[in-house]
Short mmCIF file of C-alpha atoms and ligand atoms in Angstrom, two decimals:
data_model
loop_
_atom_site.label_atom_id
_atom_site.label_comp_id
_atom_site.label_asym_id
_atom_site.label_seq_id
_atom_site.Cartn_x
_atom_site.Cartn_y
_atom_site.Cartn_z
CA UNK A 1 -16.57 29.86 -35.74
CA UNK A 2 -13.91 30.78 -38.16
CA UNK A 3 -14.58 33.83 -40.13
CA UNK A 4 -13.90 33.26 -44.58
CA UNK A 5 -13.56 35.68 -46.82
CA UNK A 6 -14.71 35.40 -50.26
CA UNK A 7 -13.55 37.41 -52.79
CA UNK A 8 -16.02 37.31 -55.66
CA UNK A 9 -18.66 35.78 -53.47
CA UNK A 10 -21.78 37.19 -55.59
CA UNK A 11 -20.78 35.53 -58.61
CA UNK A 12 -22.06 32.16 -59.69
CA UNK A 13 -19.93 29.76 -58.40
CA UNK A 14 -19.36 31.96 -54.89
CA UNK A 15 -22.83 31.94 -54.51
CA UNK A 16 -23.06 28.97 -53.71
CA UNK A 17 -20.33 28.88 -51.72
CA UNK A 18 -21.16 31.27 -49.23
CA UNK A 19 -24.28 28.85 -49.06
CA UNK A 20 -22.47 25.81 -48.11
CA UNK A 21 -20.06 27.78 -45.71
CA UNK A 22 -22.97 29.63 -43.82
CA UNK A 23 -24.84 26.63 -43.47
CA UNK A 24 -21.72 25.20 -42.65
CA UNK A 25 -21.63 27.46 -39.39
CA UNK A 26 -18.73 29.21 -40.72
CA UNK A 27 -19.16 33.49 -40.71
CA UNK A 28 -18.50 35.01 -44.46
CA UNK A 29 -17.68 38.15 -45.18
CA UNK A 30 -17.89 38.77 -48.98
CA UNK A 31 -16.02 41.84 -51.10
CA UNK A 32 -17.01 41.94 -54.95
CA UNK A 33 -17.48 44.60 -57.30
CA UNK A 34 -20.58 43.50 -58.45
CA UNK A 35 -19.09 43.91 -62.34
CA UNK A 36 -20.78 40.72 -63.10
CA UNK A 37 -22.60 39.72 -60.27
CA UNK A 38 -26.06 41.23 -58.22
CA UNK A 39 -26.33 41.44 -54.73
CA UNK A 40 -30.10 39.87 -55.41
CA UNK A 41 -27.55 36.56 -54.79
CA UNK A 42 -26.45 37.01 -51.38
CA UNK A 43 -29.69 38.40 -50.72
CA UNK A 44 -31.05 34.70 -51.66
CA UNK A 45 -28.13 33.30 -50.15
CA UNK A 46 -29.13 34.96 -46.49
CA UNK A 47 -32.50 33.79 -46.95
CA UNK A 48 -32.02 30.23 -47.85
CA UNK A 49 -29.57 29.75 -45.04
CA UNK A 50 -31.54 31.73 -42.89
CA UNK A 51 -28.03 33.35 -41.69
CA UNK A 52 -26.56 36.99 -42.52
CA UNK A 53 -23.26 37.47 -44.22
CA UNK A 54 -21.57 41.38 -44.50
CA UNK A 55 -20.89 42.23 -48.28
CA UNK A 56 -18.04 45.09 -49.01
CA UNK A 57 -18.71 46.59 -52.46
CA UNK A 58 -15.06 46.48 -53.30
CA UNK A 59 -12.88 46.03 -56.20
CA UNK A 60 -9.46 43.95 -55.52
CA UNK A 61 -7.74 46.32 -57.73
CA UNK A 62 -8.60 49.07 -54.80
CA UNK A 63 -6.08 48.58 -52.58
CA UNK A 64 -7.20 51.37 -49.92
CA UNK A 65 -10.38 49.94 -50.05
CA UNK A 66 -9.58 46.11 -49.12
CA UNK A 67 -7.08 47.34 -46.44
CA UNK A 68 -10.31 48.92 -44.83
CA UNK A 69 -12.53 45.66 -45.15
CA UNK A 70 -9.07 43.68 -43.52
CA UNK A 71 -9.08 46.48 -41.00
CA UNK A 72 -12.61 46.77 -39.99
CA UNK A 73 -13.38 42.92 -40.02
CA UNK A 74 -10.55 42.13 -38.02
CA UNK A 75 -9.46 38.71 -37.35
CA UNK A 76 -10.19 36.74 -40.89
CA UNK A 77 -8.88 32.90 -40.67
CA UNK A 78 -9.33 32.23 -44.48
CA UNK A 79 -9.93 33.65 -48.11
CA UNK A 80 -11.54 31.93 -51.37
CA UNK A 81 -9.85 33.76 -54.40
CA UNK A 82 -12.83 33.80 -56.65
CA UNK A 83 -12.58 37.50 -57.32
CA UNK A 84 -11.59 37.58 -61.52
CA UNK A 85 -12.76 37.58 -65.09
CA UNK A 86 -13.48 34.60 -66.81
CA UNK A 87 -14.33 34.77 -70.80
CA UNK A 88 -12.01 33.22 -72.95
CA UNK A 89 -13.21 35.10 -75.64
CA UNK A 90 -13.16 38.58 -73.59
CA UNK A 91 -9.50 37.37 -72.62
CA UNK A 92 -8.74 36.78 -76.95
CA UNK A 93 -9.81 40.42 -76.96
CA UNK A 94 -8.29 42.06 -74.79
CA UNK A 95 -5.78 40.69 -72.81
CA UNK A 96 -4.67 43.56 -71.05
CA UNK A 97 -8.04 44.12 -69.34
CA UNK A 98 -7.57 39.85 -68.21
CA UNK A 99 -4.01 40.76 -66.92
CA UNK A 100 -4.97 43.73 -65.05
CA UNK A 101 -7.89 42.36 -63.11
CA UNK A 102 -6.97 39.11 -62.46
CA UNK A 103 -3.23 39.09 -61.83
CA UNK A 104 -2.92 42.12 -60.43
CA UNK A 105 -6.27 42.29 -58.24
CA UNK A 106 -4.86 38.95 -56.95
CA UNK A 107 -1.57 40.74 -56.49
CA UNK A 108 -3.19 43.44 -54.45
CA UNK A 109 -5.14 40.30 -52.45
CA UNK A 110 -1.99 39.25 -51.22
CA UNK A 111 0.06 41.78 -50.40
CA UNK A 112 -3.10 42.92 -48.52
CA UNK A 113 -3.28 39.49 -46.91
CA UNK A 114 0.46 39.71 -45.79
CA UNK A 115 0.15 42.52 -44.40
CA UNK A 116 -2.50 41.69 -42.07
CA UNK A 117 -0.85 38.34 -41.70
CA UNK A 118 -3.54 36.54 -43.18
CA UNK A 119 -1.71 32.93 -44.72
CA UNK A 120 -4.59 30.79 -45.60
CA UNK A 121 -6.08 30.92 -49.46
CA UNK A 122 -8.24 28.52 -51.34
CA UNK A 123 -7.61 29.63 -55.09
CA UNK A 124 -10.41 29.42 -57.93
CA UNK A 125 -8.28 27.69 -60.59
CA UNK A 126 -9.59 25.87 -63.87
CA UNK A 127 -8.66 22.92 -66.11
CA UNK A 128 -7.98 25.36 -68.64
CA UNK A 129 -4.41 25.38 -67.23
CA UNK A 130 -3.64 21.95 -68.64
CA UNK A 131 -1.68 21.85 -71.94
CA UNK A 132 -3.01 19.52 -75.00
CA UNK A 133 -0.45 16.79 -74.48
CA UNK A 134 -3.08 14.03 -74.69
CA UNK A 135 -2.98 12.78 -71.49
CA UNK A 136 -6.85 11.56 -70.81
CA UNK A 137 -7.81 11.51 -68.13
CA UNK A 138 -6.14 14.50 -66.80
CA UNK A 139 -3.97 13.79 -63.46
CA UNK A 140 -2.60 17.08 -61.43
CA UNK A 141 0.38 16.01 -62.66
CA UNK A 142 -0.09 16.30 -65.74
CA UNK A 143 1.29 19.13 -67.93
CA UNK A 144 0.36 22.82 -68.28
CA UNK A 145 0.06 25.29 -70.60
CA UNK A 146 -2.23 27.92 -70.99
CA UNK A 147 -3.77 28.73 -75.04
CA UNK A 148 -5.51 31.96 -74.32
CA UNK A 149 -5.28 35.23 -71.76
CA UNK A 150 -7.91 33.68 -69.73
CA UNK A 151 -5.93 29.93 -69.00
CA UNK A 152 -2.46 32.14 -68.78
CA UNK A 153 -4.00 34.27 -65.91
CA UNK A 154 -5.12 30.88 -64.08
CA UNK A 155 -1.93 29.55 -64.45
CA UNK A 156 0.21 32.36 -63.49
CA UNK A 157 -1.92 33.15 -60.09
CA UNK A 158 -1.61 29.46 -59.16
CA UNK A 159 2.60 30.03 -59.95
CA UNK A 160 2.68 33.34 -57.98
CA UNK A 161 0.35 31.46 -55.23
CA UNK A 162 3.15 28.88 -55.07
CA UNK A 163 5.94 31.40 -54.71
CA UNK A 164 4.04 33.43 -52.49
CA UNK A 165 2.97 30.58 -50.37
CA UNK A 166 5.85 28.99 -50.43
CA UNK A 167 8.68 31.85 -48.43
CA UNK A 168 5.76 33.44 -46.29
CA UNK A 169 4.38 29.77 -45.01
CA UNK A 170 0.87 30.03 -46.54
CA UNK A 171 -1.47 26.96 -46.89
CA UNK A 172 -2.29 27.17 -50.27
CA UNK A 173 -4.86 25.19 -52.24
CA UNK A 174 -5.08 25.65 -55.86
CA UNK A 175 -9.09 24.43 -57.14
CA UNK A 176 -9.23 23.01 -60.47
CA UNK A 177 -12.48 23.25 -61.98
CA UNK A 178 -13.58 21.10 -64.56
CA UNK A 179 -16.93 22.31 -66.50
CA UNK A 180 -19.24 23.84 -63.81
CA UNK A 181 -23.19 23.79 -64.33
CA UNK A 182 -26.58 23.35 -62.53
CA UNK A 183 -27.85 25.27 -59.57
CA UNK A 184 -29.34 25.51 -56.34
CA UNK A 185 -32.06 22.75 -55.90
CA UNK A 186 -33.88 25.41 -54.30
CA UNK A 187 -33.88 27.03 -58.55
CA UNK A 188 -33.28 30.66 -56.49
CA UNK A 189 -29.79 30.68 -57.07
CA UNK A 190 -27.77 30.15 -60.30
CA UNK A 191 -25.64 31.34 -63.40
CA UNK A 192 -26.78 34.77 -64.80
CA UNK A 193 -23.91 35.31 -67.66
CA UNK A 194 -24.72 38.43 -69.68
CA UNK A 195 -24.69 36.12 -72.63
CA UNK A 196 -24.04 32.90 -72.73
CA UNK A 197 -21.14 31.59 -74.17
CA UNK A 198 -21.30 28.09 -72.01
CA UNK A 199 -23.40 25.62 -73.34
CA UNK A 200 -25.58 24.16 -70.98
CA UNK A 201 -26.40 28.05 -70.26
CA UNK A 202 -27.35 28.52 -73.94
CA UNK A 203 -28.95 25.23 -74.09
CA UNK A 204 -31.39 26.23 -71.27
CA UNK A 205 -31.90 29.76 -73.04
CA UNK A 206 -32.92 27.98 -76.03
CA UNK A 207 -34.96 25.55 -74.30
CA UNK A 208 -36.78 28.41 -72.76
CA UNK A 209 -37.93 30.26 -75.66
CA UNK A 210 -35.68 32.87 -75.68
CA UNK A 211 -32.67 31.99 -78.30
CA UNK A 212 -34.08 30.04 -81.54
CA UNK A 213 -31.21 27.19 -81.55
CA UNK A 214 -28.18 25.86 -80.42
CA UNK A 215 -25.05 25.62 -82.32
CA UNK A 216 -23.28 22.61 -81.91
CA UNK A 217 -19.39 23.71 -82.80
CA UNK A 218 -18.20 20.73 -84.31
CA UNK A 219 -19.50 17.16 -84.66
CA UNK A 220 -16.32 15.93 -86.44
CA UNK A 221 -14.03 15.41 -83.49
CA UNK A 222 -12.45 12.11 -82.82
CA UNK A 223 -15.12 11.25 -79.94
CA UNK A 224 -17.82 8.91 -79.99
CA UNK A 225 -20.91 11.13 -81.56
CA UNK A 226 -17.99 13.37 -82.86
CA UNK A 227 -18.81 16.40 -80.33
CA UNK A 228 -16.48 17.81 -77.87
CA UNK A 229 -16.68 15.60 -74.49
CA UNK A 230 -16.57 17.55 -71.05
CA UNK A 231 -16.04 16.48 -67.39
CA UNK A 232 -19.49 18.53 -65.92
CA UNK A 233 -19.62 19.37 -62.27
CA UNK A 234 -22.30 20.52 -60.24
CA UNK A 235 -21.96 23.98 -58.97
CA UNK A 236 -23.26 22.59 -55.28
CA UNK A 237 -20.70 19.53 -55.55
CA UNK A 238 -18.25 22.61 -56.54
CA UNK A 239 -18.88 24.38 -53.36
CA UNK A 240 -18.87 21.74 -50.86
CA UNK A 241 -14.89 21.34 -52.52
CA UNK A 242 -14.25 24.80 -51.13
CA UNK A 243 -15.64 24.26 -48.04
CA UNK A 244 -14.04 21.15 -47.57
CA UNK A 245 -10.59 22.57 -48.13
CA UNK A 246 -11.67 25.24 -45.82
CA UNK A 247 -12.27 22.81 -43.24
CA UNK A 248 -9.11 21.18 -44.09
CA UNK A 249 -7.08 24.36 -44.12
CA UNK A 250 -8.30 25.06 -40.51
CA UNK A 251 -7.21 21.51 -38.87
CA UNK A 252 -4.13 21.09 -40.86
CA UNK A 253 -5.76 17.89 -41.71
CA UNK A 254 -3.77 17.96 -45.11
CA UNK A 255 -2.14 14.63 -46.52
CA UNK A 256 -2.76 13.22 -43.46
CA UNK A 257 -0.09 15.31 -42.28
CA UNK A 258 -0.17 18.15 -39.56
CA UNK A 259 0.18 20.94 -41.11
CA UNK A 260 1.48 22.04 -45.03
CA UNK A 261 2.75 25.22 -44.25
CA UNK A 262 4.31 26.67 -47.51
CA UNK A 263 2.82 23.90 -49.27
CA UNK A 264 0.67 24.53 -52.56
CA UNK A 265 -1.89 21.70 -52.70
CA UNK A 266 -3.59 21.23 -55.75
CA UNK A 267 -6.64 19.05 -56.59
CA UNK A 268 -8.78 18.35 -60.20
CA UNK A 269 -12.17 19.15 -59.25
CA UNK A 270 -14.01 17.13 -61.65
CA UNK A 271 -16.46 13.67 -61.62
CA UNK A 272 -14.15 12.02 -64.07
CA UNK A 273 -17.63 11.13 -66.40
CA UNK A 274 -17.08 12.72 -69.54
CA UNK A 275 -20.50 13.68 -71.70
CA UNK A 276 -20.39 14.97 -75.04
CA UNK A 277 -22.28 17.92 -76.57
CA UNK A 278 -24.99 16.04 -78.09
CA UNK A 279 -25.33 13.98 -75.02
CA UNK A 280 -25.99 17.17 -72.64
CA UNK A 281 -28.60 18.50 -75.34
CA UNK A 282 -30.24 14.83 -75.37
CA UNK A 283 -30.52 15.17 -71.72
CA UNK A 284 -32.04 18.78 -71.49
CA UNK A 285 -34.67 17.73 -73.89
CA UNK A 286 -35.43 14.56 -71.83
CA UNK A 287 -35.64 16.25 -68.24
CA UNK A 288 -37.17 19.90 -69.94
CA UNK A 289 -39.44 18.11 -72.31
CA UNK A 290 -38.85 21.12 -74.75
CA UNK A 291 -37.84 20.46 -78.28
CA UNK A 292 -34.53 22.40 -78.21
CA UNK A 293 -33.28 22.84 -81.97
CA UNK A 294 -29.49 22.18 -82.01
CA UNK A 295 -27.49 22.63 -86.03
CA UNK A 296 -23.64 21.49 -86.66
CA UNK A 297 -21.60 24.76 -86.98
CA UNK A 298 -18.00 24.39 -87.31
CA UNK A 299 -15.61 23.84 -84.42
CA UNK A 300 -15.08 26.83 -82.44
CA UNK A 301 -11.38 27.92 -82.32
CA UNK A 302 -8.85 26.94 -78.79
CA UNK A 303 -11.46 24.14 -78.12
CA UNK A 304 -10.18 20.71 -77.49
CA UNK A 305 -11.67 17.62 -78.27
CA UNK A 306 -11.59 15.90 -74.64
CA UNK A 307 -11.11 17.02 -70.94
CA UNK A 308 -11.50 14.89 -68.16
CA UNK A 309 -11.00 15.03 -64.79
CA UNK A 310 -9.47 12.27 -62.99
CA UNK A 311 -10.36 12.66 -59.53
CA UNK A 312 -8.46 9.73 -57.71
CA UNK A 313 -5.99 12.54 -55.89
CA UNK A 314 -9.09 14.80 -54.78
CA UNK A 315 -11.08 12.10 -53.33
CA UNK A 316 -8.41 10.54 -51.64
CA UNK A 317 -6.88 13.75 -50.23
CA UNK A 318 -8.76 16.56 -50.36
CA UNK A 319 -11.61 13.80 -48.72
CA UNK A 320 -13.96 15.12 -51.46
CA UNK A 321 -16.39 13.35 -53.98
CA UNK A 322 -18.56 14.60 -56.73
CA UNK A 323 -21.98 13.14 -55.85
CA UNK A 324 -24.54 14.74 -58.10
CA UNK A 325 -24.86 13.20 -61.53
CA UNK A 326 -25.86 14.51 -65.10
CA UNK A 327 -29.54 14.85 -63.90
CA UNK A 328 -29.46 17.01 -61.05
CA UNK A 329 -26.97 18.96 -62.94
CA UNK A 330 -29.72 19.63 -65.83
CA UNK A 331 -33.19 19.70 -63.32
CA UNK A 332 -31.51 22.43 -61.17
CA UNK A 333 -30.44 24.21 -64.07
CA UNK A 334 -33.65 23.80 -66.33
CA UNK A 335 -35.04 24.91 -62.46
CA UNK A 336 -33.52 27.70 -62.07
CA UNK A 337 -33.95 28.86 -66.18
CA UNK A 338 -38.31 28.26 -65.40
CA UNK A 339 -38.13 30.32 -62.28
CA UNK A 340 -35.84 33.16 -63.46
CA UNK A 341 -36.14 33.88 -66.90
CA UNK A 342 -33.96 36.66 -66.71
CA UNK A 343 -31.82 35.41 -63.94
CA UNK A 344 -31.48 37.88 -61.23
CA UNK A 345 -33.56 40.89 -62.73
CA UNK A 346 -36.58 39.29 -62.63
N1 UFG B 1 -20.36 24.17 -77.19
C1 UFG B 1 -21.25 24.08 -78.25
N2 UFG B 1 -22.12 25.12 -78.44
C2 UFG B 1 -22.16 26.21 -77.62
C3 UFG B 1 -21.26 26.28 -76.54
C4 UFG B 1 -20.37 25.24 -76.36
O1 UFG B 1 -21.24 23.13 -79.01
O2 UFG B 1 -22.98 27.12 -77.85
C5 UFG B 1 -19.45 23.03 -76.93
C6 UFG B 1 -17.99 23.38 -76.92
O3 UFG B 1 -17.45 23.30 -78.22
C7 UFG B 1 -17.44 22.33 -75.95
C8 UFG B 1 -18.57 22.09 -74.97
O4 UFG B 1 -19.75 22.55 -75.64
O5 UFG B 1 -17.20 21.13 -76.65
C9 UFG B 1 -18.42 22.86 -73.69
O6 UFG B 1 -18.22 24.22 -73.97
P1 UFG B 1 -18.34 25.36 -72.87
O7 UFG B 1 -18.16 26.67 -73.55
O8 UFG B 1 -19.55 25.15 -72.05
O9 UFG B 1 -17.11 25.05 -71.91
P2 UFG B 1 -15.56 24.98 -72.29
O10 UFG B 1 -15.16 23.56 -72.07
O11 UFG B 1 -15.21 25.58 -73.56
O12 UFG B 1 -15.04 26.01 -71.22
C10 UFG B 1 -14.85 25.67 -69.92
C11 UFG B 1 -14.95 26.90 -69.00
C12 UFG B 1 -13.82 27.86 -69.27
C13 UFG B 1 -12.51 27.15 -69.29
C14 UFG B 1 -12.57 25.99 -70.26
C15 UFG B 1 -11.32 25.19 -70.35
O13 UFG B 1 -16.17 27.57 -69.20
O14 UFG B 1 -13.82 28.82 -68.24
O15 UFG B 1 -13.60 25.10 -69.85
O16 UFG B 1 -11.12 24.45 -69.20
F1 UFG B 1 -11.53 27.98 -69.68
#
């Protein structure tokens, strides 16, 4: 079976992942620095598959390092570019710490990966790379434009993926994730942020016991209840997308075409359902039967009102479909909150 590496594969979202690919069949090999993730994951993800994965405590930005994983695991078919920092508001701060670990750790990733003459790469991108044209539902199409460190790193891998891709021959396929949330239905693996910045993550905190209330930033937007609407996908829907273009990677099954060698693919990974902010905290109080206080704040600066996925192109192409709605997406998550409290140091 073909071997995958994941770059970032203890984190949240590569978690599951390396779930869906090792009970998939496929063999993972996993290299992450651990700077915000625990090894308890894989450790979960091993047991709930019942299958073994090898983990390389490496950082991308250790070049010596990641030549000796490509070196001593020999023939790798794939990668999943997970492998990066994602707070906006880390990103506002300082920029030059976004810059260095994403781009250039993803730099390092591919020069590493043509050396070894490795030309497949499914890329962890976000809707953050769309502009604020207006355009509603968003199409792949439709325009870009990054508003903070964060976005701009997202949008310059997927350009340098393109280039890249494009005069070596890579397959390329660029992920765009909408707003990812929920866990494993099993509860033992989810997100463990430091502090939550996300809301359904706070949301759960607060529904918990452990944070007194939820701010709601903004309840004057030009939306239905006046809160900012968001296109939320299920972290296991998100996972069986990577797999998926794994699978599709592997039998050139692309576009219905044989092969898209030196072609950048890119597909919105979203449900195209938009909820608003009130909405998710109606629906954690139904499903967690906790009161959950929630107060108006002002709007928090760079958000936007609306983003949507529309996921015509990804279902039709990528043969992909969101199937788990706003209720799995809070159980699993309300799950997961109930049987780790403090995520993976309990
Ligand atoms: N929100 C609150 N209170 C909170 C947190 C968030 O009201 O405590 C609101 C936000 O204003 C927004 C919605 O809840 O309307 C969702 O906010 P999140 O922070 O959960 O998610 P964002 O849409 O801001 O961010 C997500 C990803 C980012 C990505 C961004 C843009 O987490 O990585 O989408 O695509 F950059």
């Amino acid at each position: 079976m073909a071997k995958i590496l994941v770059t970032g594969g203890a984190g949240y979202i590569g978690s599951h992942t390396c779930l869906e690919l090792l009970e998939q069949g496929y063999d993972v090999v996993v290299v992450d620095d651990l700077s915000n993730a625990s090894l308890e994951s894989l450790r979960r993800v091993e047991q709930l598959s019942g299958k073994s994965l090898v983990f390389h405590e490496v950082s991308l930005l250790d070049r010596d390092a990641l030549r000796a994983v490509f070196k001593k695991e020999g023939e790798l078919d794939a990668v999943i570019h997970f492998a990066a920092k994602k707070s906006v508001k880390e990103s506002v701060e300082n920029p030059l710490l976004y810059y260095q670990n994403n781009i250039t750790g993803s730099l390092v990733l591919c020069e590493v990966m043509q050396e070894f003459g490795l030309s497949r790469i499914v890329f962890s991108s976000s809707a953050t790379v769309y502009g604020t044209n207006g355009e509603m539902p968003l199409r792949e199409g439709a325009q870009t434009g990054a508003v903070n460190p964060y976005g701009q790193t997202k949008l310059m891998m997927e350009q340098i993926l393109k280039d890249v891709g494009g005069v070596n021959a890579w397959d390329v396929v660029l992920l765009r994730y909408f707003n990812p949330v929920g866990a494993h239905a099993s509860g033992q693996i989810g997100e463990d942020p430091e502090y939550p910045f996300n809301l359904l993550p706070f949301v759960s905190q607060v529904a918990a016991g452990l944070r007194e209330e939820v701010s709601i930033f903004g309840d004057d937007y030009d939306t239905e209840d006046g809160t900012g609407v968001r296109d939320y996908i299920h972290v296991v829907d998100l996972a069986k997308a990577h797999v998926q273009a794994i699978a599709n990677i592997l039998t050139k099954e692309f576009e219905g075409k044989s092969g898209s060698k030196g072609e950048t693919l890119t597909y919105n990974l979203g449900t195209g359902r938009g909820y608003s902010v009130k909405e998710m905290i109606e629906a954690f109080r139904r499903i967690s039967g906790k009161e959950v206080k929630a107060v108006v704040q002002p709007r928090r600066e760079g958000d936007v009102a609306v983003s949507i996925a529309d996921p015509t192109y990804s279902n039709e192409h990528l043969g992909w479909k969101a199937e788990l709605g706003l209720d799995e997406m809070v159980r699993s998550a309300w799950k997961w909150q109930t049987q780790h409290p403090k995520g993976y140091r309990s």
